[in-house]
PDB file of C-alpha atoms and ligand atoms in Angstrom:
ATOM      1  CA  MET A  17      39.807  -6.359  34.608  1.00 36.00           C
ATOM      2  CA  VAL A  18      40.301 -10.132  33.417  1.00 37.00           C
ATOM      3  CA  GLY A  19      43.317 -11.804  34.785  1.00 37.00           C
ATOM      4  CA  VAL A  20      46.030 -13.239  33.080  1.00 37.00           C
ATOM      5  CA  SER A  21      45.028 -16.723  32.240  1.00 36.00           C
ATOM      6  CA  ASN A  22      47.403 -19.593  32.007  1.00 37.00           C
ATOM      7  CA  SER A  23      46.116 -20.535  28.756  1.00 36.00           C
ATOM      8  CA  ILE A  24      48.614 -21.524  26.118  1.00 39.00           C
ATOM      9  CA  SER A  25      48.598 -19.030  23.429  1.00 40.00           C
ATOM     10  CA  PRO A  26      48.367 -15.205  24.593  1.00 43.00           C
ATOM     11  CA  THR A  27      45.414 -14.294  22.669  1.00 49.00           C
ATOM     12  CA  HIS A  28      43.502 -17.462  23.464  1.00 57.00           C
ATOM     13  CA  ASN A  29      41.280 -16.604  26.139  1.00 86.00           C
ATOM     14  CA  ARG A  30      38.931 -19.075  27.796  1.00 92.00           C
ATOM     15  CA  VAL A  31      35.266 -18.270  27.673  1.00 96.00           C
ATOM     16  CA  VAL A  32      32.205 -19.559  28.853  1.00 97.00           C
ATOM     17  CA  ILE A  33      28.838 -18.333  27.464  1.00 98.00           C
ATOM     18  CA  LEU A  34      25.381 -18.114  29.410  1.00 98.00           C
ATOM     19  CA  VAL A  35      22.296 -18.399  27.178  1.00 98.00           C
ATOM     20  CA  SER A  36      18.433 -18.824  27.643  1.00 95.00           C
ATOM     21  CA  GLY A  37      16.933 -18.551  24.201  1.00 94.00           C
ATOM     22  CA  THR A  38      17.326 -18.955  20.552  1.00 95.00           C
ATOM     23  CA  GLY A  39      21.091 -18.516  20.525  1.00 96.00           C
ATOM     24  CA  THR A  40      21.700 -16.573  17.572  1.00 95.00           C
ATOM     25  CA  LEU A  41      24.305 -14.262  19.647  1.00 96.00           C
ATOM     26  CA  LEU A  42      26.119 -17.312  20.777  1.00 97.00           C
ATOM     27  CA  GLN A  43      25.941 -18.688  17.015  1.00 97.00           C
ATOM     28  CA  ALA A  44      27.671 -15.303  16.059  1.00 95.00           C
ATOM     29  CA  LEU A  45      30.314 -16.108  18.743  1.00 96.00           C
ATOM     30  CA  ILE A  46      30.747 -19.923  17.762  1.00 96.00           C
ATOM     31  CA  ASP A  47      31.277 -18.698  14.083  1.00 95.00           C
ATOM     32  CA  ALA A  48      33.702 -15.789  14.670  1.00 92.00           C
ATOM     33  CA  ALA A  49      35.752 -18.043  17.437  1.00 75.00           C
ATOM     34  CA  GLN A  50      39.064 -16.613  16.839  1.00 79.00           C
ATOM     35  CA  GLY A  51      41.301 -15.165  19.779  1.00 82.00           C
ATOM     36  CA  TYR A  52      39.074 -17.086  22.223  1.00 89.00           C
ATOM     37  CA  GLU A  53      37.999 -20.495  23.182  1.00 92.00           C
ATOM     38  CA  ILE A  54      34.415 -21.245  24.017  1.00 96.00           C
ATOM     39  CA  LEU A  55      34.920 -23.753  26.825  1.00 97.00           C
ATOM     40  CA  ALA A  56      31.239 -24.430  27.757  1.00 98.00           C
ATOM     41  CA  VAL A  57      27.551 -22.984  26.869  1.00 98.00           C
ATOM     42  CA  VAL A  58      25.548 -23.012  30.262  1.00 98.00           C
ATOM     43  CA  SER A  59      22.118 -22.338  30.466  1.00 98.00           C
ATOM     44  CA  ASP A  60      19.218 -22.185  32.980  1.00 96.00           C
ATOM     45  CA  LYS A  61      16.819 -24.153  30.669  1.00 96.00           C
ATOM     46  CA  TYR A  62      16.839 -26.464  27.600  1.00 96.00           C
ATOM     47  CA  CYS A  63      16.689 -24.045  24.581  1.00 97.00           C
ATOM     48  CA  LYS A  64      17.663 -23.633  20.985  1.00 98.00           C
ATOM     49  CA  ALA A  65      21.132 -21.998  21.979  1.00 98.00           C
ATOM     50  CA  ILE A  66      21.949 -25.525  23.676  1.00 98.00           C
ATOM     51  CA  GLN A  67      20.969 -27.317  20.642  1.00 98.00           C
ATOM     52  CA  ARG A  68      23.179 -24.803  18.632  1.00 98.00           C
ATOM     53  CA  ALA A  69      26.202 -25.492  21.101  1.00 98.00           C
ATOM     54  CA  THR A  70      25.550 -29.224  20.780  1.00 98.00           C
ATOM     55  CA  VAL A  71      25.847 -29.144  16.982  1.00 98.00           C
ATOM     56  CA  ALA A  72      29.044 -27.199  17.411  1.00 97.00           C
ATOM     57  CA  ASN A  73      30.494 -29.871  19.619  1.00 97.00           C
ATOM     58  CA  ILE A  74      30.712 -27.459  22.577  1.00 98.00           C
ATOM     59  CA  PRO A  75      29.957 -28.836  26.223  1.00 98.00           C
ATOM     60  CA  THR A  76      26.726 -27.688  27.396  1.00 98.00           C
ATOM     61  CA  VAL A  77      25.483 -27.774  30.943  1.00 98.00           C
ATOM     62  CA  VAL A  78      21.577 -27.025  32.063  1.00 98.00           C
ATOM     63  CA  VAL A  79      21.243 -25.743  35.584  1.00 97.00           C
ATOM     64  CA  PRO A  80      17.500 -25.270  36.070  1.00 96.00           C
ATOM     65  CA  LEU A  81      16.310 -22.677  38.400  1.00 94.00           C
ATOM     66  CA  GLU A  82      13.723 -24.932  40.525  1.00 91.00           C
ATOM     67  CA  GLY A  83      12.748 -22.572  43.508  1.00 85.00           C
ATOM     68  CA  ASP A  84      15.660 -22.355  45.678  1.00 94.00           C
ATOM     69  CA  ARG A  85      17.501 -19.373  44.272  1.00 94.00           C
ATOM     70  CA  ASP A  86      20.472 -19.810  46.775  1.00 95.00           C
ATOM     71  CA  ALA A  87      21.098 -23.274  45.670  1.00 96.00           C
ATOM     72  CA  TRP A  88      20.788 -22.347  41.881  1.00 97.00           C
ATOM     73  CA  ASN A  89      23.467 -19.595  42.314  1.00 96.00           C
ATOM     74  CA  ALA A  90      25.614 -22.031  44.115  1.00 97.00           C
ATOM     75  CA  GLN A  91      25.302 -24.546  41.463  1.00 97.00           C
ATOM     76  CA  MET A  92      26.024 -21.919  38.828  1.00 98.00           C
ATOM     77  CA  VAL A  93      29.338 -21.014  40.495  1.00 98.00           C
ATOM     78  CA  GLU A  94      30.533 -24.525  40.852  1.00 98.00           C
ATOM     79  CA  THR A  95      29.325 -25.433  37.145  1.00 98.00           C
ATOM     80  CA  VAL A  96      31.175 -22.363  35.496  1.00 98.00           C
ATOM     81  CA  ALA A  97      34.266 -22.746  37.877  1.00 98.00           C
ATOM     82  CA  GLY A  98      34.670 -26.286  36.813  1.00 98.00           C
ATOM     83  CA  PHE A  99      35.334 -24.727  33.307  1.00 98.00           C
ATOM     84  CA  ASP A 100      37.992 -22.135  34.901  1.00 96.00           C
ATOM     85  CA  PRO A 101      37.103 -19.333  32.263  1.00 95.00           C
ATOM     86  CA  ASP A 102      38.956 -15.950  32.184  1.00 92.00           C
ATOM     87  CA  LEU A 103      35.531 -14.360  31.003  1.00 94.00           C
ATOM     88  CA  VAL A 104      31.851 -15.316  31.262  1.00 96.00           C
ATOM     89  CA  VAL A 105      29.567 -13.893  28.357  1.00 97.00           C
ATOM     90  CA  SER A 106      25.909 -13.573  29.017  1.00 97.00           C
ATOM     91  CA  ALA A 107      24.401 -13.640  25.550  1.00 96.00           C
ATOM     92  CA  GLY A 108      20.829 -13.845  25.869  1.00 93.00           C
ATOM     93  CA  PHE A 109      20.906 -15.075  29.480  1.00 96.00           C
ATOM     94  CA  MET A 110      17.551 -14.113  31.282  1.00 93.00           C
ATOM     95  CA  ARG A 111      18.311 -14.817  34.996  1.00 93.00           C
ATOM     96  CA  ILE A 112      19.895 -12.369  37.582  1.00 93.00           C
ATOM     97  CA  LEU A 113      23.284 -13.704  38.755  1.00 95.00           C
ATOM     98  CA  GLY A 114      23.771 -13.744  42.362  1.00 94.00           C
ATOM     99  CA  PRO A 115      26.860 -11.558  43.984  1.00 96.00           C
ATOM    100  CA  GLU A 116      29.014 -14.576  44.702  1.00 96.00           C
ATOM    101  CA  PHE A 117      28.921 -15.208  40.730  1.00 97.00           C
ATOM    102  CA  VAL A 118      29.705 -11.869  39.560  1.00 97.00           C
ATOM    103  CA  HIS A 119      32.537 -11.461  42.389  1.00 96.00           C
ATOM    104  CA  ARG A 120      33.928 -14.778  41.316  1.00 96.00           C
ATOM    105  CA  PHE A 121      34.199 -14.201  37.614  1.00 96.00           C
ATOM    106  CA  THR A 122      34.556 -11.436  35.014  1.00 94.00           C
ATOM    107  CA  VAL A 123      31.070 -11.162  33.647  1.00 96.00           C
ATOM    108  CA  ILE A 124      29.914  -9.308  30.526  1.00 96.00           C
ATOM    109  CA  ASN A 125      26.409  -8.850  28.962  1.00 97.00           C
ATOM    110  CA  THR A 126      24.749  -7.736  25.957  1.00 96.00           C
ATOM    111  CA  HIS A 127      21.656  -5.661  26.260  1.00 97.00           C
ATOM    112  CA  PRO A 128      19.149  -4.672  23.479  1.00 98.00           C
ATOM    113  CA  ALA A 129      18.878  -1.025  24.532  1.00 98.00           C
ATOM    114  CA  LEU A 130      21.227   1.984  25.176  1.00 98.00           C
ATOM    115  CA  LEU A 131      21.853   1.617  28.894  1.00 98.00           C
ATOM    116  CA  PRO A 132      20.898   3.260  31.355  1.00 98.00           C
ATOM    117  CA  SER A 133      17.603   3.607  29.076  1.00 98.00           C
ATOM    118  CA  PHE A 134      15.482   0.796  29.375  1.00 98.00           C
ATOM    119  CA  PRO A 135      17.057  -1.987  31.492  1.00 97.00           C
ATOM    120  CA  GLY A 136      15.223  -5.198  32.284  1.00 95.00           C
ATOM    121  CA  ALA A 137      13.830  -7.953  30.349  1.00 94.00           C
ATOM    122  CA  HIS A 138      11.586  -6.055  28.008  1.00 97.00           C
ATOM    123  CA  ALA A 139      14.085  -3.339  26.639  1.00 98.00           C
ATOM    124  CA  VAL A 140      12.798  -3.495  23.124  1.00 98.00           C
ATOM    125  CA  ARG A 141       9.252  -3.236  23.965  1.00 98.00           C
ATOM    126  CA  ASP A 142       9.933  -0.516  26.411  1.00 98.00           C
ATOM    127  CA  ALA A 143      11.766   1.702  23.874  1.00 98.00           C
ATOM    128  CA  LEU A 144       9.416   1.081  21.098  1.00 98.00           C
ATOM    129  CA  ASN A 145       6.166   1.932  23.546  1.00 98.00           C
ATOM    130  CA  TYR A 146       8.190   4.945  24.623  1.00 98.00           C
ATOM    131  CA  GLY A 147       8.510   6.103  21.157  1.00 98.00           C
ATOM    132  CA  VAL A 148      12.176   6.840  20.949  1.00 98.00           C
ATOM    133  CA  LYS A 149      13.568   7.293  17.480  1.00 98.00           C
ATOM    134  CA  ILE A 150      17.213   5.738  18.375  1.00 98.00           C
ATOM    135  CA  THR A 151      17.684   2.875  20.545  1.00 98.00           C
ATOM    136  CA  GLY A 152      20.547   0.299  20.296  1.00 98.00           C
ATOM    137  CA  THR A 153      22.619  -2.163  21.965  1.00 98.00           C
ATOM    138  CA  THR A 154      25.168  -2.130  24.907  1.00 98.00           C
ATOM    139  CA  VAL A 155      27.873  -4.416  26.270  1.00 97.00           C
ATOM    140  CA  HIS A 156      28.467  -3.728  29.914  1.00 97.00           C
ATOM    141  CA  ARG A 157      30.302  -5.492  32.745  1.00 96.00           C
ATOM    142  CA  VAL A 158      27.756  -7.354  35.209  1.00 96.00           C
ATOM    143  CA  ASP A 159      27.540  -6.297  38.588  1.00 95.00           C
ATOM    144  CA  GLU A 160      25.065  -7.197  41.463  1.00 93.00           C
ATOM    145  CA  GLY A 161      22.253  -4.920  40.016  1.00 93.00           C
ATOM    146  CA  VAL A 162      20.117  -5.412  36.735  1.00 93.00           C
ATOM    147  CA  ASP A 163      21.866  -4.042  33.724  1.00 95.00           C
ATOM    148  CA  THR A 164      23.809  -1.442  35.876  1.00 95.00           C
ATOM    149  CA  GLY A 165      27.469  -2.450  35.441  1.00 95.00           C
ATOM    150  CA  PRO A 166      29.997  -0.195  33.791  1.00 96.00           C
ATOM    151  CA  ILE A 167      29.510   0.213  30.077  1.00 97.00           C
ATOM    152  CA  ILE A 168      32.027  -1.263  27.606  1.00 96.00           C
ATOM    153  CA  ALA A 169      30.428  -0.509  24.181  1.00 97.00           C
ATOM    154  CA  GLN A 170      27.240   0.637  22.566  1.00 98.00           C
ATOM    155  CA  ARG A 171      25.865   0.859  19.092  1.00 98.00           C
ATOM    156  CA  ALA A 172      22.863   2.938  17.895  1.00 98.00           C
ATOM    157  CA  VAL A 173      20.011   1.480  16.042  1.00 98.00           C
ATOM    158  CA  PRO A 174      17.240   3.571  14.389  1.00 98.00           C
ATOM    159  CA  VAL A 175      13.632   2.781  14.912  1.00 98.00           C
ATOM    160  CA  GLU A 176      11.780   2.430  11.656  1.00 98.00           C
ATOM    161  CA  PRO A 177       8.088   3.290  10.960  1.00 96.00           C
ATOM    162  CA  GLY A 178       5.654   0.370  11.385  1.00 97.00           C
ATOM    163  CA  ASP A 179       8.372  -1.406  13.567  1.00 98.00           C
ATOM    164  CA  THR A 180       7.110  -4.225  15.775  1.00 98.00           C
ATOM    165  CA  GLU A 181       8.944  -5.249  18.801  1.00 98.00           C
ATOM    166  CA  GLU A 182      10.127  -8.265  16.708  1.00 98.00           C
ATOM    167  CA  THR A 183      11.411  -6.345  13.703  1.00 98.00           C
ATOM    168  CA  LEU A 184      13.208  -3.674  15.992  1.00 98.00           C
ATOM    169  CA  HIS A 185      14.925  -6.488  17.990  1.00 97.00           C
ATOM    170  CA  GLU A 186      16.057  -8.434  14.914  1.00 97.00           C
ATOM    171  CA  ARG A 187      17.540  -5.183  13.824  1.00 98.00           C
ATOM    172  CA  ILE A 188      19.359  -4.684  17.101  1.00 98.00           C
ATOM    173  CA  LYS A 189      20.376  -8.322  17.185  1.00 96.00           C
ATOM    174  CA  ILE A 190      22.308  -7.606  13.959  1.00 97.00           C
ATOM    175  CA  GLU A 191      24.438  -4.846  15.551  1.00 97.00           C
ATOM    176  CA  GLU A 192      24.726  -6.986  18.866  1.00 96.00           C
ATOM    177  CA  ARG A 193      26.274  -9.916  17.165  1.00 95.00           C
ATOM    178  CA  GLN A 194      29.008  -7.668  15.690  1.00 95.00           C
ATOM    179  CA  LEU A 195      29.589  -5.494  18.806  1.00 96.00           C
ATOM    180  CA  ILE A 196      29.743  -8.744  21.279  1.00 93.00           C
ATOM    181  CA  VAL A 197      32.433 -10.600  18.995  1.00 92.00           C
ATOM    182  CA  GLU A 198      34.448  -7.265  18.882  1.00 91.00           C
ATOM    183  CA  VAL A 199      34.169  -6.697  22.490  1.00 91.00           C
ATOM    184  CA  ILE A 200      35.301 -10.141  23.350  1.00 90.00           C
ATOM    185  CA  LYS A 201      38.299 -10.207  20.911  1.00 85.00           C
ATOM    186  CA  SER A 202      39.280  -6.698  22.287  1.00 83.00           C
ATOM    187  CA  PHE A 203      38.854  -7.735  25.755  1.00 76.00           C
ATOM    188  CA  THR A 204      40.882 -10.743  25.624  1.00 60.00           C
ATOM    189  CA  LEU A 205      43.873  -9.048  23.889  1.00 58.00           C
ATOM    190  CA  GLU A 206      43.687  -6.498  26.407  1.00 56.00           C
ATOM    191  CA  SER A 207      43.933  -8.983  29.089  1.00 51.00           C
ATOM    192  CA  HIS A 208      47.433 -10.139  28.109  1.00 45.00           C
ATOM    193  CA  GLU A 209      49.013  -6.993  27.193  1.00 46.00           C
TER     194      GLU A 209
HETATM  195  C1  LIG B 328      19.339 -10.444  22.593  1.00 81.98           C
HETATM  196  O1  LIG B 328      18.800  -9.496  22.084  1.00 81.98           O
HETATM  197  C2  LIG B 328      20.166 -10.053  24.199  1.00 81.98           C
HETATM  198  O2  LIG B 328      20.504  -8.841  24.348  1.00 81.98           O
HETATM  199  C3  LIG B 328      18.702 -10.238  25.055  1.00 81.98           C
HETATM  200  O3  LIG B 328      18.160 -11.570  24.283  1.00 81.98           O
HETATM  201  C4  LIG B 328      18.360 -11.550  22.841  1.00 81.98           C
HETATM  202  C5  LIG B 328      19.006 -12.901  22.858  1.00 81.98           C
HETATM  203  O4  LIG B 328      18.875 -13.254  21.569  1.00 81.98           O
HETATM  204  N1  LIG B 328      19.042 -10.427  26.307  1.00 81.98           N
HETATM  205  P1  LIG B 328      19.668 -14.613  21.072  1.00 81.98           P
HETATM  206  O5  LIG B 328      18.838 -15.685  22.225  1.00 81.98           O
HETATM  207  O6  LIG B 328      21.044 -14.689  21.367  1.00 81.98           O
HETATM  208  O7  LIG B 328      18.677 -14.954  19.701  1.00 81.98           O
END
């Protein structure tokens, strides 16, 4: 559970967002930013999501993974700790966070499938190839595993005839964007009751 932060307003929680890709989930969080403050956007590589944060005048840090994973994990902990967040949100972040990171911070992740089905980096493709009729999105706490932490919220999304990985993923992202904003708002409010 998120500890009571020392922020000024009771509902003004301090959030760091982790990204790796196009950043449409980040954009939804930027556009809806009430009840939480986005302190920084951190990525493992320069990507469109970093550009979106820059346009929104949000501090950004890129921590490239260059071979030594232990060094990268330590740099991620140091970088994020520098912003003193109450909550870290993985929004399209495509790296596995080390044990020190997930024990140091309260981390939540959004995954484009109904966990525990279809964990991993190709969830939409795997669901489509399996032939499910209903898939969806999951927001969960991040633990030391891959997409294995306690589930916080889920939304179902139908698979339509003729769907490709792209069309299905975009339909899932519509729900993901709404769900991650709702969870962060409820999460921060709970942390101060
Ligand atoms: C989201 O579907 C997220 O669940 C998955 O990658 C996608 C990120 O989309 N890990 P974007 O980079 O926020 O547009």
